[in-house]
Amino acid sequence: MSNYSIKNLEEYFQLYRKSVREPENFWEEIAEEHFLWRKRWKRVMRWDFSKPEVTWFEGAKLNITENCLDRHLAIRGEKTAILFEPNDPEEKAQHISYNELHKRVCRFANVLKSQGVKKGDRVCIYLPMIPELAISVLACARIGAIHSVVFAGFSSQALAARINDCDCRTVITSDGSYRGAKTLDLKGIVDQSLKDCKGVKTVLVVNRTGGEVEMVKGRDHWIEPLLEKAKDECKPEIMDAEDPLFILYTSGSTGKPKGMVHSSGGYMVFTAYTFKNIFRYREEDIYWCTADIGWITGHSYIVYGPLANGATTVMFEGVPTYPDHGRFWEVVAKHKVNQFYTAPTAIRALAKESLDYVEKYDLSSIKVLGTVGEPINEEAWNWYNNNIGKNKSPIVDTWWQTETGGIMISPIPYVTPTTPTYATLPFIGVQPALMDDKGNEIKGNQVEGRLCIKFPWPSMARTIWGDHKRYYDTYFSAFKNMYFTGDGAMRNAVGYYRITGRVDDVIIVSGHNLGTAPIEDAINEHQAVSESAIVGFPHEVKGNALYGFVILKEVGEARDRENLKKEINQQIAEHIGPIAKLDKIQFVPGLPKTRSGKIMRRILRKIAANDTSNLGDISTLLNPEVVEEIIKDAQ
Ligand code: 7RM
């Protein structure tokens, strides 16, 4: 069991050095000793960032579900694999053992097969946080189908775009979903989107809310009767290590979402190894990540990473504020959660409420706290540390991305001394670099630049579905032989990294990545709008909120402006989802533009942040006079 669980800082540095000097030997040992392979690799890795082409464990054969399920049955079959905590605290939690999960995954896999789903087919999963979400993900992996989970908060149009982009023929959904006091009509959203998805032949519907739904004959099937009839054994499809395991969409700076494609073998090895060390998981622990499986955090650190380690992973259906602001802490106390992993936006929202919500509960089970998704400010870090961790549980501030598949920069708890707002040191095998605008690496400490990674790691995305050129252009063209993350970062005197935020047109609102372009596209479709620009501005709870500068077609028109603002937000909710709604909308006569026609977002950002004392050089603007006018009416 050497090397698999890192014990102290010295060992971390030793392993880190080994992972850089002899990456192949290092990863070969990890892969060999801790996973179940049906056939060994011919070559540990191969890479060429100029294409980009990366392979890990080429020639190896495996099925990830054998690693997440079958191999645990003999030693921990009755241990809880998934601990499901429903939205309604009155509804009983479900403890799904490894034995039971194995059976339910096999049954689900057999249903998919009976519906004609085969290896390599894409299956869209649009489900709330109920056990069937994890089960359907694993069922796809069992038979080698590529899952594409779409977060069940996305609108019908966003769902349709994702279904069509990777030609899903099968969609898995539920009648409805519970979110706090609300019940949402998921099946209705799916029906709406399928009007634009002619390729979908089968819709499997899980019964969750018991709501009235329309079932289209020949296309829609309730899953329960099919599951009942299905056999509870399903032989795993044996996959190549480089076969795609899943596609997950992430927003980009153009309108079209990017379908990041992840591999089977490398993804498994890296998510399992990071999970074990970054959460310091031990056999009896109860681990809870509050993310939704619709995001990468849920894929890697609710499903695959924990299950590959035989962990107990909590799945929470609800929201942090229902029935009140104490819900997270109630659940921690109830299930004696040992590792708790959430987003800064949730921490900030709960920190605003009375401490009574925290102090009511016994949080002494907590050993490790984690955060992910956006930079955590010092105040939120301290609140989390003092009130939840009681100054004794290390906080792991984990930096990573949909594209990286697993955690890249993070403390290792009880090993790396933490500093508020710092993600600290690269994980084993991760080689970060800070780059200047001219494309040179900035060496040494106390420096700031664009964050790149200069060597492949096993769980990196292999391509963008259907558009390898875009993969190259987005991540590998800015800096030669480097993966460019899109983030800025600084490295302090001791070599710790602090992520400062996006340097591109992606804005992170409440931990959700939103591209400005798709939102602007949605606004511009409104018949009264001629042009718009979106920027982020600092928000106490959400981290960033959205500010829209909108040019109307008819200037000085007596239209009801308040009503227009509502319509614009409605339009955004329909195109993208309620998470992308604007907090502020300002109607402007023009937008500051460069001579080449590029909107100067830098200026708009300053106006939105109410920081107009120094706007920098605006002489290159085509229309500098518009800036004054915008400032005059700023909100
Ligand atoms: C896991 C996830 C990726 C973007 C990334 C950053 C930001 C994530 C942190 C962070 C500062 C962190 N995937 N980000 N973690 N910024 N500190 N610990 O969030 O694809 O949805 O987002 O999120 O900008 O590029 S993601």
XYZ file of C-alpha atoms and ligand atoms in Angstrom:
661
model
C 0.000 0.000 0.000
C 3.034 2.219 -0.289
C 2.526 5.686 -1.771
C -1.231 5.408 -1.995
C -1.895 7.396 1.140
C 0.436 10.269 1.778
C 1.450 10.595 5.417
C 3.515 13.745 5.834
C 4.950 16.739 4.025
C 8.290 15.089 3.431
C 6.605 12.157 1.750
C 4.498 14.531 -0.319
C 7.624 16.283 -1.624
C 9.337 12.965 -2.290
C 6.387 11.607 -4.222
C 5.899 14.899 -6.012
C 9.496 14.879 -7.194
C 9.165 11.296 -8.309
C 5.955 12.067 -10.196
C 7.785 14.814 -12.107
C 11.076 13.016 -12.720
C 9.651 9.613 -13.533
C 5.962 10.127 -14.246
C 5.577 6.792 -15.977
C 7.052 4.794 -13.117
C 5.091 6.741 -10.591
C 1.680 6.308 -12.230
C 2.379 2.733 -13.212
C 2.834 1.795 -9.573
C -0.344 3.523 -8.501
C -2.349 1.977 -11.327
C -0.906 -1.476 -10.800
C -1.424 -1.741 -7.073
C -4.831 -0.221 -6.542
C -7.100 -1.093 -9.441
C -8.582 -4.015 -11.256
C -7.490 -4.296 -14.878
C -8.632 -6.983 -17.301
C -5.497 -6.474 -19.348
C -2.306 -4.567 -18.661
C -1.237 -1.487 -20.617
C 1.389 -1.578 -23.303
C 2.537 1.918 -22.545
C 1.901 4.122 -19.509
C 1.558 7.385 -21.385
C 2.137 9.237 -24.598
C 1.681 12.929 -25.268
C 1.915 15.690 -27.800
C 0.335 18.986 -26.763
C 0.804 20.426 -30.249
C -2.028 18.242 -31.554
C -3.067 17.738 -28.680
C -2.889 13.991 -28.233
C -2.626 12.353 -24.840
C -3.062 8.716 -23.861
C -2.710 6.977 -20.526
C -2.496 3.219 -19.976
C -2.817 2.590 -23.691
C -3.736 -0.982 -24.487
C -5.131 -1.652 -21.013
C -8.630 -3.066 -20.587
C -11.003 -2.445 -17.716
C -14.483 -1.571 -16.673
C -14.666 1.253 -14.153
C -17.791 -0.210 -12.513
C -15.892 -3.375 -11.629
C -13.541 -1.083 -9.743
C -16.386 0.881 -8.158
C -18.644 -2.085 -7.355
C -17.711 -5.724 -8.006
C -14.320 -5.737 -6.354
C -15.796 -4.415 -3.107
C -18.502 -7.052 -2.732
C -16.388 -9.712 -1.054
C -14.832 -7.344 1.482
C -17.483 -4.678 2.076
C -20.657 -5.894 0.387
C -22.920 -4.798 3.228
C -21.208 -1.449 3.728
C -23.255 1.589 2.667
C -22.086 2.822 -0.704
C -24.655 5.575 -1.250
C -26.351 7.298 1.643
C -29.310 9.125 0.155
C -30.671 12.091 2.110
C -33.977 13.268 0.607
C -35.108 16.862 0.147
C -37.755 16.449 2.820
C -36.138 15.866 6.230
C -39.222 13.840 7.231
C -38.569 11.319 4.474
C -36.285 8.495 5.569
C -32.680 8.443 4.419
C -31.714 5.406 2.327
C -28.602 3.338 2.966
C -27.738 1.570 -0.262
C -25.106 -1.095 0.315
C -22.467 -2.105 -2.206
C -24.375 -5.372 -2.744
C -27.590 -3.536 -3.436
C -25.970 -0.857 -5.581
C -24.322 -3.550 -7.663
C -27.691 -5.198 -8.290
C -29.475 -1.963 -9.074
C -26.760 -0.871 -11.500
C -26.882 -4.258 -13.236
C -30.650 -4.112 -13.542
C -30.540 -0.614 -14.923
C -27.801 -1.654 -17.341
C -29.952 -4.566 -18.516
C -32.875 -2.210 -19.123
C -30.639 0.061 -21.208
C -29.497 -2.948 -23.204
C -33.069 -4.118 -23.737
C -33.815 -0.651 -25.135
C -31.037 -1.144 -27.666
C -28.335 0.973 -26.010
C -24.875 -0.256 -26.998
C -21.223 0.441 -26.311
C -20.253 3.895 -27.582
C -23.863 5.211 -27.734
C -24.485 8.514 -25.968
C -27.130 8.591 -23.269
C -28.396 11.878 -21.873
C -29.222 11.854 -18.169
C -31.431 14.684 -16.896
C -32.264 13.718 -13.327
C -32.443 15.312 -9.907
C -30.142 14.197 -7.086
C -31.828 10.859 -6.436
C -30.107 7.444 -6.310
C -31.196 6.690 -9.897
C -28.879 9.472 -11.068
C -25.777 7.708 -9.740
C -27.210 4.340 -10.756
C -27.898 5.375 -14.344
C -24.419 6.902 -14.650
C -22.879 3.615 -13.504
C -25.276 1.581 -15.659
C -24.041 3.420 -18.735
C -20.440 2.789 -17.702
C -21.300 -0.880 -17.125
C -22.264 -1.384 -20.769
C -19.781 1.078 -22.258
C -22.372 3.687 -23.196
C -21.126 7.265 -22.893
C -23.157 9.231 -20.372
C -23.854 12.905 -20.823
C -25.363 14.216 -17.609
C -27.123 17.556 -17.939
C -27.735 19.440 -14.693
C -31.491 19.335 -14.050
C -31.605 23.108 -13.524
C -30.857 23.786 -17.187
C -33.694 24.986 -19.421
C -35.279 22.962 -22.222
C -33.297 24.856 -24.851
C -29.995 24.256 -23.093
C -30.919 20.587 -22.724
C -31.857 20.284 -26.401
C -28.538 21.797 -27.494
C -26.657 19.241 -25.369
C -28.756 16.291 -26.561
C -28.237 17.237 -30.191
C -24.556 18.071 -29.950
C -23.615 14.474 -29.159
C -26.600 12.769 -30.843
C -28.175 11.123 -27.824
C -30.833 8.647 -28.795
C -31.809 7.881 -25.217
C -32.778 10.285 -22.439
C -33.208 9.331 -18.793
C -35.304 11.677 -16.672
C -37.901 11.718 -13.895
C -41.468 12.916 -13.667
C -40.428 15.776 -11.434
C -37.929 16.920 -8.853
C -38.039 18.365 -5.353
C -35.943 21.446 -4.606
C -36.705 22.878 -1.213
C -40.361 23.887 -1.121
C -40.642 23.678 -4.917
C -41.566 20.794 -7.193
C -40.272 21.082 -10.738
C -41.758 19.434 -13.792
C -38.693 17.795 -15.326
C -40.578 15.611 -17.761
C -42.347 18.688 -19.130
C -38.969 20.325 -19.755
C -37.721 17.196 -21.524
C -40.878 17.066 -23.691
C -40.351 20.686 -24.637
C -36.729 20.122 -25.622
C -37.462 16.942 -27.565
C -39.501 18.992 -30.042
C -36.063 20.036 -31.288
C -34.349 16.662 -30.866
C -35.548 14.413 -33.605
C -32.889 11.810 -32.900
C -34.261 10.788 -29.502
C -36.052 7.456 -29.738
C -36.372 6.454 -26.076
C -37.156 8.318 -22.876
C -36.908 6.407 -19.598
C -38.796 8.056 -16.757
C -38.106 7.560 -13.064
C -41.052 8.088 -10.741
C -40.002 10.564 -8.084
C -42.784 13.072 -7.425
C -45.797 11.106 -8.657
C -46.905 14.109 -10.687
C -49.109 13.883 -13.770
C -46.983 13.531 -16.883
C -47.701 12.898 -20.510
C -46.144 9.728 -21.876
C -45.548 9.597 -25.615
C -46.432 6.145 -26.863
C -43.536 4.095 -28.180
C -41.021 6.681 -26.939
C -41.559 7.119 -23.200
C -41.393 4.322 -20.640
C -41.648 4.299 -16.867
C -38.443 2.695 -15.664
C -39.771 0.909 -12.575
C -41.666 -1.947 -14.316
C -38.712 -2.473 -16.641
C -36.302 -2.627 -13.702
C -38.518 -5.123 -11.940
C -38.329 -7.508 -14.851
C -34.595 -7.062 -15.414
C -31.952 -9.531 -14.217
C -29.677 -8.368 -11.433
C -26.490 -9.575 -13.077
C -24.963 -7.760 -16.025
C -21.530 -8.612 -17.334
C -19.378 -5.509 -17.614
C -18.384 -4.429 -21.090
C -14.611 -4.549 -21.233
C -13.341 -1.136 -22.308
C -10.047 0.229 -23.559
C -8.443 2.608 -21.084
C -8.793 5.366 -23.677
C -12.450 4.676 -24.538
C -14.624 7.650 -23.597
C -16.403 7.223 -20.279
C -18.502 10.366 -20.417
C -19.145 13.739 -21.968
C -19.825 16.725 -19.750
C -20.681 20.145 -21.137
C -19.063 23.313 -19.894
C -19.701 26.860 -21.046
C -17.200 28.557 -23.245
C -16.655 32.048 -24.512
C -18.710 31.403 -27.631
C -22.362 30.409 -27.520
C -21.924 26.698 -28.012
C -21.189 24.621 -24.907
C -18.109 22.419 -25.063
C -18.646 18.695 -24.609
C -15.559 17.666 -22.664
C -14.730 14.014 -23.287
C -13.196 11.989 -20.457
C -11.406 8.664 -20.657
C -11.984 5.491 -18.644
C -8.600 4.397 -17.289
C -6.726 7.609 -16.556
C -9.837 9.270 -15.167
C -10.407 6.385 -12.776
C -6.829 6.328 -11.493
C -6.589 10.056 -10.909
C -10.021 10.629 -9.346
C -9.542 7.676 -6.998
C -6.040 8.681 -5.924
C -6.936 12.337 -5.372
C -10.084 11.396 -3.470
C -8.203 9.124 -1.111
C -5.569 11.723 -0.240
C -7.308 15.074 -0.514
C -10.194 13.942 1.675
C -8.077 11.589 3.781
C -10.719 8.926 3.425
C -10.550 6.047 5.909
C -12.638 2.860 5.803
C -15.382 3.785 8.275
C -15.773 7.406 7.191
C -18.941 9.049 5.912
C -18.083 11.463 3.119
C -20.394 14.186 1.814
C -19.952 16.374 -1.224
C -22.894 18.762 -1.625
C -22.425 19.325 -5.362
C -24.891 18.074 -7.944
C -23.844 15.116 -10.095
C -24.715 17.360 -13.037
C -21.347 19.077 -12.519
C -17.860 17.569 -12.721
C -17.480 17.763 -8.948
C -20.348 15.303 -8.601
C -19.012 12.962 -11.292
C -15.537 12.747 -9.809
C -16.155 13.235 -6.096
C -19.645 11.876 -5.438
C -19.635 8.923 -7.806
C -16.369 7.657 -9.258
C -13.630 8.740 -6.814
C -15.454 7.673 -3.632
C -16.861 4.414 -5.020
C -13.497 3.393 -6.474
C -12.221 3.614 -2.887
C -15.125 1.679 -1.393
C -16.311 4.788 0.440
C -19.711 5.765 1.795
C -20.814 8.771 -0.243
C -23.769 10.937 0.731
C -26.158 12.093 -1.991
C -28.296 15.051 -0.938
C -31.405 15.875 -2.924
C -32.241 19.203 -1.314
C -30.913 22.710 -0.898
C -28.932 24.285 1.982
C -31.825 26.580 2.966
C -34.685 24.100 3.301
C -36.486 23.706 5.618
C -34.125 26.281 7.139
C -30.527 27.486 7.035
C -29.424 24.715 9.360
C -30.057 21.869 6.922
C -26.399 21.137 6.037
C -25.431 20.996 9.689
C -28.456 18.909 10.585
C -27.439 16.347 7.971
C -23.798 16.393 9.114
C -24.896 15.669 12.681
C -27.488 13.083 11.690
C -25.147 10.957 9.580
C -21.949 11.812 11.471
C -20.294 13.118 8.349
C -16.476 13.043 8.481
C -15.580 14.875 5.285
C -17.685 17.773 4.077
C -17.090 19.347 0.655
C -19.022 22.369 -0.595
C -18.777 25.643 -2.541
C -17.787 29.107 -1.262
C -21.126 30.505 -2.405
C -22.968 28.143 -0.034
C -20.606 29.056 2.803
C -21.152 32.777 2.242
C -24.919 32.354 2.107
C -24.990 30.392 5.381
C -22.478 32.673 7.091
C -24.958 35.530 6.723
C -27.486 33.733 8.895
C -27.548 33.382 12.648
C -24.940 31.109 14.236
C -27.799 29.420 16.092
C -28.348 27.337 12.968
C -24.852 25.936 13.383
C -24.634 25.690 17.141
C -27.783 23.610 17.414
C -25.928 20.631 15.959
C -23.082 18.371 16.996
C -20.461 18.744 14.282
C -17.729 16.878 16.136
C -17.600 14.106 13.505
C -16.017 16.470 10.962
C -12.348 15.783 10.192
C -11.842 17.482 6.832
C -13.593 20.425 5.159
C -13.361 21.191 1.471
C -14.264 23.965 -0.938
C -14.413 24.116 -4.712
C -15.701 26.103 -7.622
C -14.416 29.633 -7.160
C -11.946 31.596 -5.093
C -12.871 31.609 -1.423
C -12.508 34.992 0.276
C -10.740 35.213 3.606
C -13.875 36.067 5.567
C -15.740 32.995 4.329
C -12.664 30.819 4.903
C -12.426 32.026 8.504
C -16.118 31.532 9.161
C -15.920 27.977 7.807
C -12.798 27.255 9.802
C -14.046 28.717 13.098
C -17.656 27.656 13.103
C -17.793 24.437 11.139
C -14.267 23.099 11.569
C -13.940 24.509 15.134
C -10.350 25.381 14.239
C -9.352 21.743 14.201
C -10.365 20.449 10.780
C -8.110 21.423 7.899
C -9.799 23.117 4.927
C -8.845 21.814 1.517
C -9.327 24.607 -1.023
C -9.354 22.475 -4.169
C -8.696 24.078 -7.533
C -9.619 22.172 -10.673
C -11.921 22.238 -13.705
C -14.365 20.197 -15.762
C -11.496 19.847 -18.210
C -9.003 18.532 -15.656
C -11.328 15.748 -14.452
C -9.817 15.766 -10.963
C -8.349 18.061 -8.324
C -5.113 19.726 -9.451
C -4.036 22.145 -6.729
C -5.024 21.528 -3.120
C -3.669 20.998 0.337
C -3.478 17.432 1.577
C -5.178 17.607 4.981
C -3.005 16.975 8.030
C -0.019 17.157 5.658
C 0.046 20.586 3.970
C -0.200 23.599 6.307
C -3.095 25.704 5.046
C -3.277 29.455 4.415
C -6.660 31.151 3.882
C -7.489 31.796 0.201
C -4.618 29.623 -1.044
C -5.185 26.339 -2.869
C -1.547 25.763 -1.823
C 0.475 23.111 -3.665
C 0.003 21.098 -6.851
C -1.197 17.559 -6.305
C 1.207 14.730 -7.118
C 1.814 14.571 -10.863
C 0.517 18.078 -11.590
C 3.005 20.562 -13.067
C 1.659 24.126 -13.007
C 3.344 27.077 -14.689
C 2.627 30.806 -14.551
C 2.954 32.580 -17.883
C 3.329 36.220 -18.826
C 1.513 37.935 -21.706
C 4.439 37.375 -24.021
C 4.291 33.634 -23.552
C 7.245 33.207 -21.212
C 7.139 31.157 -18.078
C 7.522 33.250 -14.921
C 9.873 31.394 -12.628
C 10.509 31.986 -8.956
C 8.135 32.982 -6.196
C 6.068 36.086 -5.384
C 4.838 36.211 -8.971
C 1.542 36.367 -10.787
C 0.486 35.197 -14.252
C -1.737 33.002 -16.329
C -2.078 29.513 -14.989
C -0.990 26.720 -17.316
C -0.145 23.042 -16.846
C 2.940 21.867 -18.649
C 2.678 18.102 -18.476
C -0.277 15.725 -18.884
C -2.042 14.139 -15.929
C -4.158 10.979 -16.212
C -7.646 12.521 -15.941
C -7.301 15.377 -18.400
C -10.056 15.671 -21.011
C -9.004 14.140 -24.310
C -11.028 16.301 -26.680
C -14.200 18.311 -27.195
C -16.897 16.065 -28.605
C -17.013 16.490 -32.375
C -14.593 19.408 -32.452
C -10.972 18.545 -31.785
C -9.828 21.790 -33.377
C -11.776 23.776 -30.821
C -10.080 21.733 -28.095
C -6.708 22.757 -29.461
C -7.722 26.382 -30.021
C -9.237 26.851 -26.581
C -6.612 25.203 -24.409
C -3.395 24.596 -26.317
C -2.940 27.493 -28.722
C -2.335 30.376 -26.299
C 0.945 29.005 -24.910
C 3.178 26.607 -26.791
C 3.212 23.096 -25.350
C 1.033 24.077 -22.425
C -2.517 23.479 -21.323
C -3.983 26.940 -20.587
C -6.598 26.912 -17.824
C -8.230 30.303 -18.447
C -7.441 31.288 -14.848
C -5.004 33.773 -13.406
C -2.963 32.819 -10.348
C -0.199 34.014 -8.078
C 2.540 32.033 -6.352
C 3.614 33.323 -2.952
C 6.942 33.234 -1.167
C 6.626 29.577 -0.170
C 5.369 28.410 -3.551
C 1.687 28.278 -2.656
C -0.797 29.033 -5.436
C -3.717 31.370 -5.092
C -6.206 31.348 -7.927
C -7.277 34.904 -8.679
C -10.081 34.170 -11.145
C -10.920 33.822 -14.808
C -8.970 35.851 -17.314
C -11.407 35.079 -20.131
C -15.103 35.692 -20.786
C -16.373 33.158 -18.298
C -18.028 34.490 -15.133
C -18.530 32.300 -12.097
C -21.860 33.006 -10.418
C -22.588 31.010 -7.273
C -20.021 28.508 -8.464
C -21.668 28.067 -11.888
C -19.547 28.849 -14.917
C -21.403 31.107 -17.270
C -20.088 32.206 -20.625
C -20.970 35.805 -21.462
C -21.642 35.002 -25.119
C -24.591 32.630 -24.707
C -26.261 35.067 -22.311
C -25.756 37.941 -24.711
C -27.142 35.794 -27.521
C -30.237 35.122 -25.435
C -30.773 38.823 -24.685
C -30.217 39.864 -28.271
C -33.019 37.605 -29.396
C -35.477 39.888 -27.644
C -37.160 41.929 -30.348
C -36.540 45.247 -28.572
C -32.796 44.685 -28.150
C -30.124 45.540 -30.633
C -26.973 44.689 -28.682
C -25.796 43.795 -25.213
C -22.747 43.098 -23.073
C -22.570 41.165 -19.846
C -19.953 41.547 -17.128
C -19.604 40.232 -13.625
C -19.489 42.396 -10.516
C -18.617 41.384 -6.944
C -21.550 40.041 -4.961
C -21.539 39.275 -1.255
C -23.096 35.845 -1.561
C -22.802 34.721 -5.165
C -19.162 35.741 -5.547
C -20.088 37.416 -8.805
C -23.421 38.589 -10.118
C -24.269 39.603 -13.662
C -24.655 43.149 -14.924
C -26.111 43.622 -18.381
C -25.570 46.692 -20.549
C -28.304 46.665 -23.152
C -28.823 48.815 -26.227
C -32.449 49.065 -27.312
C -33.500 49.353 -30.920
C -35.732 52.378 -30.465
C -33.967 55.025 -28.446
C -36.107 57.160 -26.182
C -39.099 54.920 -26.746
C -41.778 55.134 -24.073
C -41.794 51.398 -23.427
C -42.140 50.220 -19.883
C -38.511 49.669 -18.974
C -39.138 47.675 -15.821
C -41.273 45.299 -17.789
C -38.602 45.021 -20.436
C -36.070 44.039 -17.793
C -38.367 41.245 -16.648
C -38.798 40.031 -20.202
C -35.048 39.991 -20.739
C -34.504 37.893 -17.644
C -37.329 35.605 -18.681
C -35.655 35.170 -22.046
C -32.379 34.254 -20.344
C -34.106 31.768 -18.053
C -35.635 30.048 -21.072
C -32.426 29.905 -23.089
C -29.982 29.005 -20.355
C -31.661 28.647 -16.982
C -32.566 30.800 -13.981
C -28.946 30.745 -12.748
C -27.972 33.066 -15.606
C -30.478 35.836 -14.795
C -29.063 39.359 -14.489
C -28.998 41.157 -11.150
C -28.752 44.535 -12.840
C -29.763 45.746 -16.257
C -28.845 49.150 -17.603
C -30.149 50.470 -20.906
C -27.329 52.288 -22.636
C -27.011 54.360 -25.835
C -23.872 52.476 -26.938
C -21.088 50.149 -25.786
C -17.434 51.140 -25.506
C -15.675 49.504 -28.444
C -12.190 49.240 -29.798
C -11.528 50.126 -33.375
C -11.584 46.494 -34.302
C -15.096 46.307 -32.877
C -14.312 44.465 -29.645
C -16.324 45.487 -26.635
C -13.981 46.842 -23.930
C -15.267 44.715 -21.101
C -12.536 46.002 -18.843
C -14.328 49.383 -18.728
C -17.762 47.869 -18.251
C -16.430 45.741 -15.406
C -15.192 48.848 -13.627
C -18.492 50.633 -14.094
C -20.395 47.600 -12.815
C -18.134 47.443 -9.764
C -18.675 51.191 -9.209
C -14.948 51.786 -9.483
C -14.645 54.474 -12.112
C -11.888 56.610 -10.607
C -9.286 55.146 -12.918
C -10.591 53.690 -16.139
C -7.149 53.335 -17.665
C -6.459 54.177 -21.264
C -9.658 54.770 -23.211
C -8.033 56.575 -26.092
C -8.133 53.500 -28.283
C -11.916 53.546 -28.121
C -13.942 54.240 -31.172
C -16.545 56.051 -29.073
C -15.018 57.346 -25.807
C -17.970 59.734 -25.294
C -20.293 56.818 -24.539
C -18.362 55.958 -21.381
C -19.428 59.165 -19.609
C -23.038 58.551 -20.487
C -22.947 55.012 -19.149
C -21.330 56.110 -15.886
C -23.980 58.800 -15.415
C -26.796 56.219 -15.336
C -24.915 53.339 -13.703
C -26.769 51.387 -11.040
C -14.437 21.924 -10.223
C -15.037 23.055 -10.983
C -13.695 25.623 -13.193
C -13.318 27.025 -12.782
C -11.836 27.226 -12.692
C -11.746 28.377 -11.702
C -12.865 28.097 -10.741
C -12.639 26.066 -9.262
C -11.511 26.878 -7.576
C -11.694 27.905 -8.535
C -10.514 29.374 -7.209
C -10.784 27.191 -6.379
N -15.059 22.904 -12.336
N -12.410 27.370 -9.560
N -12.114 25.761 -8.064
N -11.205 29.144 -8.343
N -10.309 28.453 -6.250
N -10.584 26.286 -5.428
O -15.470 24.019 -10.403
O -15.332 23.608 -14.693
O -17.115 24.099 -13.139
O -15.092 25.393 -13.046
O -13.798 27.294 -11.461
O -11.978 29.585 -12.364
O -11.287 27.507 -13.949
S -15.699 23.982 -13.368
